[in-house]
Amino acid sequence: LLNKTCTNMQRASRQLASAARSLLLAQQQAGASSRAGLEAAASVPGVQALRHYASGTELKKTVLHDLHVQLGGKMVDFAGWSMPIQYKDSIMDATVHCRTHASLFDVSHMCGFTLKGKDTIPFFESLVVGDIAGLENGTGCLSLYTNERGGVIDDTVVIKVSEDELYVVVNAGCRDKDLAHLNKHLSEWKAQGKQVAMTVHEDRSLLALQGPAAAEALQALTKADLSKQYFGSFNTFEAAGIPIWATRTGYTGEDGFEISVHNSKAEALTQKLMENSRVRLAGLGPRDSLRLEAGLCLYGNDLDEDITPIEGSLTWTIGKRRREKFDFLGGEVIKKQIAEGVTKRRVGFVSSGAPARQHTEIKSNDGSKSIGEVTSGAFSPCLKKNIAMGYITKGEDKVGNKIKFQVRGKLNDAEVVKTPFVPAKYYKKP
């Protein structure tokens, strides 16, 4: 059994490394302007997250770009940014390292901005489903922007800094449409005499320090007492003498921090964190494996503008107070879905055979009918088995239900399971 497990791990590691090489080769052959060639390369195992590509010739670079290259980062085009998919270690090794030690991710391609003014919270609540007013100052949550149909425009982390200030982070691939959406409604509010101003933080970088050793690594650089900073909380302090904004959150299911730092100090802070022997830089490859193991959605794969929070199994993001009026875009659609139910729902799966990928067809257990589609899937480096998420029709979505995945012309056994696949280890208040 041990030999078989080792063989499977080696095979999966070779597949992931091959996927990264295939993507890089496709980029060289296709050229930055060939979306079709790059998107085809992105469908190979292990890199299905790399879906957004630049239409221009020049990729944007984070301030850590040269450091990534210097340290052996394999750079790929993601959302118009040159970003590392992995370093010299394998994607599998890097995933396991984050779960056992700590990993540092450069996520500066994501868009952070601040909203300020006495009407900030009412304005923002008109666009998202969360109870932002109900947050304590210095705490935050995951929320969703919705459209008039109740579909998800994007998911976002929002921090209530004070009664008239919010700090918000949105996805890199949705940056342009999110800012356009916000500015459109912001103009309408300002025309009514409302006081809200938005500042996009182009001058700041964002680092994600994740894993069981994350707090230890950051605590060694600061006098702030991190034992009193719990999951979802926000604070400002100095680390290694550098001013930072730190939110205890992340995209891996592990304890950790998302750290906003001025661009001029980003590399210095990165180098100081990496002096800790338990901290390693990690790229987009392990980041995608980690978020899937944690059962977290990737926008564009698991969520889009035609999927509502109810279908996405994200009803919990709709605050109790917000369910009294549903006074946000698409609120009436979502209210009806809560009352009457939906015809499909996002769930987790485990399967045999080759791993299922995005767009894999889900069939009934007898193979006679199509009942859904996989949106994210991979071999789990930590669980050593195939895992996936996707949408399945009502009645087939119960935990334990046996189904089939249509993979490479074969019907593979699969089963509906609870998520997260790997239990969350957030540092929560007792």
CSV table of N, CA, C and O in Angstrom, one decimal, residues 7-119:
chain,number,residue,atom,x,y,z
A,7,THR,N,4.0,5.8,-5.4
A,7,THR,CA,3.9,5.8,-6.9
A,7,THR,C,2.9,6.8,-7.4
A,7,THR,O,3.2,7.6,-8.3
A,8,ASN,N,1.7,6.8,-6.8
A,8,ASN,CA,0.7,7.8,-7.1
A,8,ASN,C,1.1,9.2,-6.9
A,8,ASN,O,0.8,10.1,-7.8
A,9,MET,N,1.8,9.4,-5.8
A,9,MET,CA,2.3,10.8,-5.5
A,9,MET,C,3.3,11.2,-6.6
A,9,MET,O,3.3,12.4,-7.0
A,10,GLN,N,4.2,10.3,-6.9
A,10,GLN,CA,5.2,10.7,-7.9
A,10,GLN,C,4.6,11.0,-9.2
A,10,GLN,O,5.0,11.9,-9.9
A,11,ARG,N,3.6,10.2,-9.6
A,11,ARG,CA,2.9,10.4,-10.9
A,11,ARG,C,2.2,11.7,-10.9
A,11,ARG,O,2.3,12.5,-11.9
A,12,ALA,N,1.5,12.0,-9.8
A,12,ALA,CA,0.8,13.3,-9.8
A,12,ALA,C,1.7,14.5,-9.8
A,12,ALA,O,1.5,15.5,-10.4
A,13,SER,N,2.9,14.3,-9.1
A,13,SER,CA,3.9,15.4,-9.1
A,13,SER,C,4.4,15.7,-10.5
A,13,SER,O,4.6,16.8,-10.9
A,14,ARG,N,4.7,14.5,-11.2
A,14,ARG,CA,5.2,14.7,-12.6
A,14,ARG,C,4.1,15.4,-13.5
A,14,ARG,O,4.4,16.2,-14.4
A,15,GLN,N,2.8,15.0,-13.3
A,15,GLN,CA,1.8,15.6,-14.1
A,15,GLN,C,1.7,17.1,-13.8
A,15,GLN,O,1.5,17.9,-14.7
A,16,LEU,N,1.8,17.6,-12.5
A,16,LEU,CA,1.7,19.0,-12.2
A,16,LEU,C,2.9,19.7,-12.8
A,16,LEU,O,2.8,20.8,-13.4
A,17,ALA,N,4.1,19.1,-12.7
A,17,ALA,CA,5.3,19.8,-13.3
A,17,ALA,C,5.2,19.9,-14.8
A,17,ALA,O,5.5,20.9,-15.4
A,18,SER,N,4.7,18.8,-15.4
A,18,SER,CA,4.4,18.8,-16.9
A,18,SER,C,3.5,19.9,-17.2
A,18,SER,O,3.6,20.6,-18.3
A,19,ALA,N,2.4,20.1,-16.4
A,19,ALA,CA,1.4,21.1,-16.7
A,19,ALA,C,2.0,22.5,-16.7
A,19,ALA,O,1.8,23.3,-17.6
A,20,ALA,N,2.9,22.8,-15.7
A,20,ALA,CA,3.5,24.1,-15.7
A,20,ALA,C,4.4,24.3,-16.9
A,20,ALA,O,4.4,25.3,-17.5
A,21,ARG,N,5.2,23.2,-17.3
A,21,ARG,CA,6.1,23.3,-18.5
A,21,ARG,C,5.2,23.5,-19.7
A,21,ARG,O,5.6,24.3,-20.6
A,22,SER,N,4.1,22.8,-19.8
A,22,SER,CA,3.2,23.0,-21.0
A,22,SER,C,2.7,24.4,-21.2
A,22,SER,O,2.6,24.9,-22.3
A,23,LEU,N,2.3,25.0,-20.0
A,23,LEU,CA,1.8,26.3,-20.1
A,23,LEU,C,2.8,27.3,-20.5
A,23,LEU,O,2.6,28.2,-21.4
A,24,LEU,N,4.1,27.2,-20.0
A,24,LEU,CA,5.1,28.1,-20.4
A,24,LEU,C,5.5,27.9,-21.8
A,24,LEU,O,5.7,28.9,-22.6
A,25,LEU,N,5.5,26.7,-22.3
A,25,LEU,CA,5.9,26.4,-23.7
A,25,LEU,C,4.8,27.0,-24.6
A,25,LEU,O,5.1,27.6,-25.7
A,26,ALA,N,3.5,26.9,-24.2
A,26,ALA,CA,2.4,27.4,-25.0
A,26,ALA,C,2.5,28.9,-25.1
A,26,ALA,O,2.2,29.5,-26.1
A,27,GLN,N,2.9,29.5,-24.0
A,27,GLN,CA,3.0,31.0,-24.0
A,27,GLN,C,4.1,31.4,-25.1
A,27,GLN,O,3.9,32.4,-25.8
A,28,GLN,N,5.2,30.7,-25.1
A,28,GLN,CA,6.3,31.1,-26.0
A,28,GLN,C,5.9,30.8,-27.4
A,28,GLN,O,6.2,31.6,-28.3
A,29,GLN,N,5.1,29.8,-27.7
A,29,GLN,CA,4.7,29.4,-29.1
A,29,GLN,C,3.6,30.3,-29.5
A,29,GLN,O,3.5,30.7,-30.7
A,30,ALA,N,2.6,30.6,-28.6
A,30,ALA,CA,1.4,31.3,-29.1
A,30,ALA,C,1.6,32.8,-29.1
A,30,ALA,O,1.0,33.4,-30.0
A,31,GLY,N,2.4,33.3,-28.3
A,31,GLY,CA,2.6,34.8,-28.2
A,31,GLY,C,1.5,35.4,-27.3
A,31,GLY,O,0.4,34.8,-27.1
A,32,ALA,N,1.8,36.5,-26.7
A,32,ALA,CA,0.9,37.1,-25.8
A,32,ALA,C,-0.5,37.4,-26.3
A,32,ALA,O,-1.5,37.6,-25.6
A,33,SER,N,-0.6,37.6,-27.7
A,33,SER,CA,-1.9,38.0,-28.2
A,33,SER,C,-2.8,36.9,-28.6
A,33,SER,O,-3.9,37.1,-28.9
A,34,SER,N,-2.3,35.7,-28.5
A,34,SER,CA,-3.1,34.5,-28.8
A,34,SER,C,-3.8,33.9,-27.6
A,34,SER,O,-3.3,33.1,-26.9
A,35,ARG,N,-5.0,34.4,-27.4
A,35,ARG,CA,-5.8,34.0,-26.3
A,35,ARG,C,-6.2,32.5,-26.4
A,35,ARG,O,-6.1,31.8,-25.4
A,36,ALA,N,-6.5,32.1,-27.6
A,36,ALA,CA,-7.0,30.7,-27.7
A,36,ALA,C,-5.9,29.7,-27.3
A,36,ALA,O,-6.1,28.7,-26.6
A,37,GLY,N,-4.7,30.0,-27.8
A,37,GLY,CA,-3.6,29.1,-27.5
A,37,GLY,C,-3.2,29.0,-26.1
A,37,GLY,O,-3.0,27.9,-25.5
A,38,LEU,N,-3.3,30.2,-25.4
A,38,LEU,CA,-3.0,30.2,-24.0
A,38,LEU,C,-4.0,29.5,-23.2
A,38,LEU,O,-3.8,28.8,-22.2
A,39,GLU,N,-5.3,29.8,-23.5
A,39,GLU,CA,-6.4,29.2,-22.8
A,39,GLU,C,-6.4,27.7,-22.9
A,39,GLU,O,-6.7,26.9,-22.0
A,40,ALA,N,-6.0,27.2,-24.1
A,40,ALA,CA,-5.9,25.7,-24.3
A,40,ALA,C,-4.8,25.2,-23.4
A,40,ALA,O,-4.9,24.1,-22.7
A,41,ALA,N,-3.7,25.9,-23.3
A,41,ALA,CA,-2.6,25.4,-22.4
A,41,ALA,C,-3.0,25.4,-20.9
A,41,ALA,O,-2.6,24.6,-20.1
A,42,ALA,N,-3.9,26.4,-20.6
A,42,ALA,CA,-4.3,26.5,-19.2
A,42,ALA,C,-5.2,25.4,-18.8
A,42,ALA,O,-5.5,25.3,-17.6
A,43,SER,N,-5.8,24.6,-19.7
A,43,SER,CA,-6.7,23.6,-19.3
A,43,SER,C,-6.0,22.3,-18.9
A,43,SER,O,-6.6,21.3,-18.5
A,44,VAL,N,-4.6,22.2,-19.0
A,44,VAL,CA,-3.9,21.0,-18.7
A,44,VAL,C,-3.9,20.9,-17.2
A,44,VAL,O,-4.1,21.9,-16.4
A,45,PRO,N,-3.7,19.7,-16.6
A,45,PRO,CA,-3.8,19.4,-15.2
A,45,PRO,C,-2.9,20.3,-14.4
A,45,PRO,O,-1.8,20.6,-14.7
A,46,GLY,N,-3.5,20.8,-13.3
A,46,GLY,CA,-2.7,21.6,-12.3
A,46,GLY,C,-2.7,23.1,-12.5
A,46,GLY,O,-2.3,23.8,-11.6
A,47,VAL,N,-3.2,23.6,-13.7
A,47,VAL,CA,-3.1,25.0,-13.9
A,47,VAL,C,-4.4,25.5,-14.4
A,47,VAL,O,-4.5,26.5,-15.1
A,48,GLN,N,-5.6,24.9,-14.1
A,48,GLN,CA,-6.8,25.4,-14.5
A,48,GLN,C,-7.2,26.7,-14.0
A,48,GLN,O,-8.0,27.4,-14.5
A,49,ALA,N,-6.5,27.2,-12.9
A,49,ALA,CA,-6.8,28.5,-12.3
A,49,ALA,C,-6.3,29.6,-13.3
A,49,ALA,O,-6.8,30.7,-13.2
A,50,LEU,N,-5.3,29.3,-14.1
A,50,LEU,CA,-4.7,30.3,-15.0
A,50,LEU,C,-5.5,30.6,-16.2
A,50,LEU,O,-5.2,30.2,-17.3
A,51,ARG,N,-6.7,31.3,-16.0
A,51,ARG,CA,-7.7,31.4,-17.1
A,51,ARG,C,-7.7,32.8,-17.7
A,51,ARG,O,-8.2,32.9,-18.8
A,52,HIS,N,-7.2,33.8,-17.0
A,52,HIS,CA,-7.4,35.2,-17.5
A,52,HIS,C,-6.1,35.6,-18.2
A,52,HIS,O,-5.0,35.5,-17.6
A,53,TYR,N,-6.1,36.1,-19.4
A,53,TYR,CA,-4.9,36.5,-20.1
A,53,TYR,C,-5.0,37.9,-20.7
A,53,TYR,O,-6.1,38.3,-21.1
A,54,ALA,N,-3.9,38.5,-20.8
A,54,ALA,CA,-3.8,39.9,-21.3
A,54,ALA,C,-4.0,39.9,-22.8
A,54,ALA,O,-3.5,39.0,-23.5
A,55,SER,N,-4.7,40.9,-23.3
A,55,SER,CA,-4.8,41.1,-24.7
A,55,SER,C,-3.7,42.0,-25.3
A,55,SER,O,-3.5,42.1,-26.5
A,56,GLY,N,-3.0,42.7,-24.4
A,56,GLY,CA,-1.9,43.6,-24.8
A,56,GLY,C,-0.6,42.8,-24.9
A,56,GLY,O,-0.6,41.6,-24.7
A,57,THR,N,0.5,43.5,-25.2
A,57,THR,CA,1.8,42.9,-25.4
A,57,THR,C,2.6,43.0,-24.1
A,57,THR,O,3.6,42.2,-24.0
A,58,GLU,N,2.3,43.9,-23.2
A,58,GLU,CA,3.1,44.1,-22.1
A,58,GLU,C,2.4,43.7,-20.8
A,58,GLU,O,1.3,44.2,-20.5
A,59,LEU,N,2.9,42.7,-20.1
A,59,LEU,CA,2.3,42.2,-18.8
A,59,LEU,C,2.7,43.2,-17.7
A,59,LEU,O,3.8,43.7,-17.7
A,60,LYS,N,1.8,43.4,-16.8
A,60,LYS,CA,2.1,44.1,-15.6
A,60,LYS,C,3.0,43.3,-14.7
A,60,LYS,O,2.9,42.1,-14.7
A,61,LYS,N,3.7,44.0,-13.9
A,61,LYS,CA,4.6,43.3,-12.9
A,61,LYS,C,4.4,43.9,-11.5
A,61,LYS,O,4.3,45.1,-11.3
A,62,THR,N,4.4,43.0,-10.5
A,62,THR,CA,4.4,43.4,-9.2
A,62,THR,C,5.8,43.9,-8.8
A,62,THR,O,6.8,43.6,-9.5
A,63,VAL,N,6.0,44.6,-7.7
A,63,VAL,CA,7.3,45.1,-7.3
A,63,VAL,C,8.3,44.0,-7.0
A,63,VAL,O,9.5,44.2,-6.9
A,64,LEU,N,7.7,42.8,-6.7
A,64,LEU,CA,8.5,41.6,-6.4
A,64,LEU,C,8.9,40.8,-7.6
A,64,LEU,O,9.5,39.7,-7.4
A,65,HIS,N,8.5,41.2,-8.8
A,65,HIS,CA,8.8,40.4,-10.0
A,65,HIS,C,10.2,40.0,-10.1
A,65,HIS,O,10.5,38.8,-10.4
A,66,ASP,N,11.1,40.9,-10.0
A,66,ASP,CA,12.6,40.5,-10.2
A,66,ASP,C,13.0,39.6,-9.2
A,66,ASP,O,13.8,38.7,-9.4
A,67,LEU,N,12.5,39.7,-7.9
A,67,LEU,CA,12.9,38.8,-6.9
A,67,LEU,C,12.3,37.4,-7.2
A,67,LEU,O,13.0,36.4,-7.0
A,68,HIS,N,11.1,37.3,-7.7
A,68,HIS,CA,10.5,36.0,-8.1
A,68,HIS,C,11.5,35.3,-9.1
A,68,HIS,O,11.8,34.1,-9.0
A,69,VAL,N,11.9,36.0,-10.1
A,69,VAL,CA,12.7,35.5,-11.2
A,69,VAL,C,14.1,35.1,-10.6
A,69,VAL,O,14.6,34.0,-10.9
A,70,GLN,N,14.6,35.9,-9.8
A,70,GLN,CA,15.9,35.6,-9.1
A,70,GLN,C,15.9,34.3,-8.3
A,70,GLN,O,16.8,33.6,-8.3
A,71,LEU,N,14.7,34.1,-7.7
A,71,LEU,CA,14.6,32.9,-6.8
A,71,LEU,C,14.0,31.7,-7.6
A,71,LEU,O,13.7,30.7,-6.9
A,72,GLY,N,14.0,31.7,-8.9
A,72,GLY,CA,13.6,30.6,-9.7
A,72,GLY,C,12.2,30.4,-10.0
A,72,GLY,O,11.7,29.4,-10.3
A,73,GLY,N,11.4,31.5,-9.8
A,73,GLY,CA,10.0,31.5,-10.1
A,73,GLY,C,9.7,31.2,-11.5
A,73,GLY,O,10.3,31.9,-12.4
A,74,LYS,N,8.8,30.3,-11.8
A,74,LYS,CA,8.3,30.1,-13.2
A,74,LYS,C,7.2,31.0,-13.5
A,74,LYS,O,6.1,30.8,-13.0
A,75,MET,N,7.4,32.0,-14.3
A,75,MET,CA,6.4,33.1,-14.5
A,75,MET,C,5.4,32.8,-15.6
A,75,MET,O,5.8,32.3,-16.6
A,76,VAL,N,4.2,33.1,-15.3
A,76,VAL,CA,3.1,32.9,-16.3
A,76,VAL,C,2.2,34.2,-16.3
A,76,VAL,O,2.3,35.0,-15.5
A,77,ASP,N,1.4,34.2,-17.4
A,77,ASP,CA,0.5,35.3,-17.6
A,77,ASP,C,-0.8,35.0,-16.8
A,77,ASP,O,-1.5,34.1,-17.2
A,78,PHE,N,-1.1,35.8,-15.8
A,78,PHE,CA,-2.4,35.6,-15.1
A,78,PHE,C,-3.1,37.0,-14.9
A,78,PHE,O,-2.5,37.9,-14.3
A,79,ALA,N,-4.2,37.1,-15.5
A,79,ALA,CA,-5.0,38.4,-15.4
A,79,ALA,C,-4.2,39.6,-15.9
A,79,ALA,O,-4.4,40.7,-15.4
A,80,GLY,N,-3.3,39.3,-16.9
A,80,GLY,CA,-2.5,40.4,-17.4
A,80,GLY,C,-1.3,40.8,-16.6
A,80,GLY,O,-0.6,41.7,-16.8
A,81,TRP,N,-1.0,39.9,-15.6
A,81,TRP,CA,0.2,40.1,-14.7
A,81,TRP,C,1.2,39.0,-14.9
A,81,TRP,O,0.7,37.8,-15.1
A,82,SER,N,2.4,39.2,-14.9
A,82,SER,CA,3.5,38.2,-14.9
A,82,SER,C,3.6,37.7,-13.4
A,82,SER,O,4.1,38.4,-12.6
A,83,MET,N,3.1,36.5,-13.2
A,83,MET,CA,3.1,35.9,-11.8
A,83,MET,C,3.7,34.6,-11.8
A,83,MET,O,3.7,33.8,-12.7
A,84,PRO,N,4.3,34.2,-10.6
A,84,PRO,CA,5.0,32.9,-10.5
A,84,PRO,C,3.9,31.8,-10.3
A,84,PRO,O,3.1,31.9,-9.4
A,85,ILE,N,4.0,30.7,-11.1
A,85,ILE,CA,3.1,29.6,-10.8
A,85,ILE,C,3.7,28.6,-9.8
A,85,ILE,O,3.0,28.0,-9.0
A,86,GLN,N,5.1,28.6,-9.8
A,86,GLN,CA,5.8,27.8,-8.8
A,86,GLN,C,7.2,28.3,-8.7
A,86,GLN,O,7.7,29.0,-9.6
A,87,TYR,N,8.0,27.7,-7.8
A,87,TYR,CA,9.4,28.0,-7.7
A,87,TYR,C,10.1,26.7,-7.9
A,87,TYR,O,9.7,25.9,-8.7
A,88,LYS,N,11.3,26.5,-7.3
A,88,LYS,CA,12.1,25.3,-7.6
A,88,LYS,C,11.5,24.0,-7.1
A,88,LYS,O,11.8,22.9,-7.5
A,89,ASP,N,10.6,24.1,-6.0
A,89,ASP,CA,10.0,23.0,-5.5
A,89,ASP,C,8.8,22.6,-6.3
A,89,ASP,O,8.3,23.5,-7.1
A,90,SER,N,8.2,21.4,-6.2
A,90,SER,CA,7.0,21.1,-7.0
A,90,SER,C,5.8,21.7,-6.4
A,90,SER,O,5.8,22.1,-5.2
A,91,ILE,N,4.7,21.8,-7.1
A,91,ILE,CA,3.4,22.3,-6.7
A,91,ILE,C,2.9,21.4,-5.5
A,91,ILE,O,2.4,22.0,-4.5
A,92,MET,N,3.1,20.1,-5.6
A,92,MET,CA,2.7,19.2,-4.5
A,92,MET,C,3.4,19.5,-3.2
A,92,MET,O,2.9,19.6,-2.1
A,93,ASP,N,4.8,19.6,-3.3
A,93,ASP,CA,5.6,19.9,-2.1
A,93,ASP,C,5.2,21.2,-1.5
A,93,ASP,O,5.2,21.4,-0.3
A,94,ALA,N,5.0,22.2,-2.4
A,94,ALA,CA,4.7,23.6,-1.9
A,94,ALA,C,3.4,23.6,-1.2
A,94,ALA,O,3.2,24.3,-0.2
A,95,THR,N,2.4,22.8,-1.7
A,95,THR,CA,1.1,22.8,-1.0
A,95,THR,C,1.2,22.1,0.4
A,95,THR,O,0.7,22.7,1.3
A,96,VAL,N,1.9,21.1,0.5
A,96,VAL,CA,2.1,20.4,1.8
A,96,VAL,C,2.9,21.3,2.7
A,96,VAL,O,2.6,21.3,3.9
A,97,HIS,N,3.9,22.0,2.2
A,97,HIS,CA,4.7,22.9,3.0
A,97,HIS,C,3.8,23.9,3.7
A,97,HIS,O,4.0,24.2,4.9
A,98,CYS,N,2.9,24.5,3.0
A,98,CYS,CA,2.0,25.5,3.5
A,98,CYS,C,1.1,25.0,4.7
A,98,CYS,O,0.9,25.6,5.7
A,99,ARG,N,0.7,23.7,4.5
A,99,ARG,CA,-0.1,23.1,5.6
A,99,ARG,C,0.7,22.7,6.8
A,99,ARG,O,0.1,22.5,7.9
A,100,THR,N,2.0,22.6,6.7
A,100,THR,CA,2.8,22.1,7.8
A,100,THR,C,3.7,23.2,8.4
A,100,THR,O,4.2,23.1,9.5
A,101,HIS,N,4.0,24.2,7.6
A,101,HIS,CA,4.9,25.3,8.0
A,101,HIS,C,4.3,26.7,7.7
A,101,HIS,O,3.3,27.0,8.2
A,102,ALA,N,4.9,27.4,6.7
A,102,ALA,CA,4.3,28.7,6.3
A,102,ALA,C,4.8,29.0,4.9
A,102,ALA,O,5.9,28.8,4.5
A,103,SER,N,3.8,29.6,4.1
A,103,SER,CA,4.2,30.0,2.7
A,103,SER,C,3.8,31.5,2.6
A,103,SER,O,2.9,32.0,3.2
A,104,LEU,N,4.6,32.1,1.8
A,104,LEU,CA,4.4,33.6,1.5
A,104,LEU,C,4.1,33.7,0.0
A,104,LEU,O,4.8,33.3,-0.9
A,105,PHE,N,2.9,34.3,-0.2
A,105,PHE,CA,2.4,34.5,-1.6
A,105,PHE,C,2.4,36.0,-1.9
A,105,PHE,O,1.9,36.8,-1.1
A,106,ASP,N,2.9,36.3,-3.1
A,106,ASP,CA,2.7,37.7,-3.6
A,106,ASP,C,1.4,37.8,-4.3
A,106,ASP,O,1.2,37.1,-5.4
A,107,VAL,N,0.4,38.5,-3.7
A,107,VAL,CA,-0.9,38.6,-4.3
A,107,VAL,C,-1.2,40.1,-4.6
A,107,VAL,O,-2.3,40.6,-4.6
A,108,SER,N,-0.1,40.8,-5.0
A,108,SER,CA,-0.2,42.2,-5.3
A,108,SER,C,-0.9,42.5,-6.6
A,108,SER,O,-1.2,43.7,-6.8
A,109,HIS,N,-1.2,41.5,-7.4
A,109,HIS,CA,-2.0,41.7,-8.6
A,109,HIS,C,-3.5,42.0,-8.2
A,109,HIS,O,-4.2,42.5,-9.0
A,110,MET,N,-3.9,41.6,-7.0
A,110,MET,CA,-5.3,41.9,-6.5
A,110,MET,C,-5.4,43.4,-6.3
A,110,MET,O,-4.4,44.1,-6.1
A,111,CYS,N,-6.6,43.9,-6.3
A,111,CYS,CA,-6.9,45.3,-6.2
A,111,CYS,C,-7.5,45.7,-4.8
A,111,CYS,O,-8.5,45.2,-4.4
A,112,GLY,N,-6.7,46.5,-4.1
A,112,GLY,CA,-7.2,47.0,-2.8
A,112,GLY,C,-7.6,48.5,-3.0
A,112,GLY,O,-6.9,49.3,-3.7
A,113,PHE,N,-8.7,48.9,-2.3
A,113,PHE,CA,-9.1,50.3,-2.3
A,113,PHE,C,-9.8,50.6,-1.0
A,113,PHE,O,-10.2,49.7,-0.2
A,114,THR,N,-9.9,51.9,-0.7
A,114,THR,CA,-10.5,52.4,0.5
A,114,THR,C,-11.7,53.3,0.1
A,114,THR,O,-11.7,54.0,-0.9
A,115,LEU,N,-12.8,53.1,0.8
A,115,LEU,CA,-14.0,54.0,0.6
A,115,LEU,C,-14.1,54.8,1.9
A,115,LEU,O,-14.1,54.2,3.0
A,116,LYS,N,-14.3,56.1,1.8
A,116,LYS,CA,-14.4,57.0,3.0
A,116,LYS,C,-15.6,57.9,2.8
A,116,LYS,O,-15.9,58.4,1.7
A,117,GLY,N,-16.2,58.3,3.9
A,117,GLY,CA,-17.3,59.3,3.9
A,117,GLY,C,-18.4,58.8,4.8
A,117,GLY,O,-18.6,57.6,5.0
A,118,LYS,N,-19.3,59.7,5.2
A,118,LYS,CA,-20.3,59.3,6.1
A,118,LYS,C,-21.4,58.4,5.5
A,118,LYS,O,-22.1,57.7,6.2
A,119,ASP,N,-21.4,58.3,4.2
A,119,ASP,CA,-22.4,57.5,3.5
A,119,ASP,C,-21.8,56.2,3.0
A,119,ASP,O,-22.4,55.5,2.2
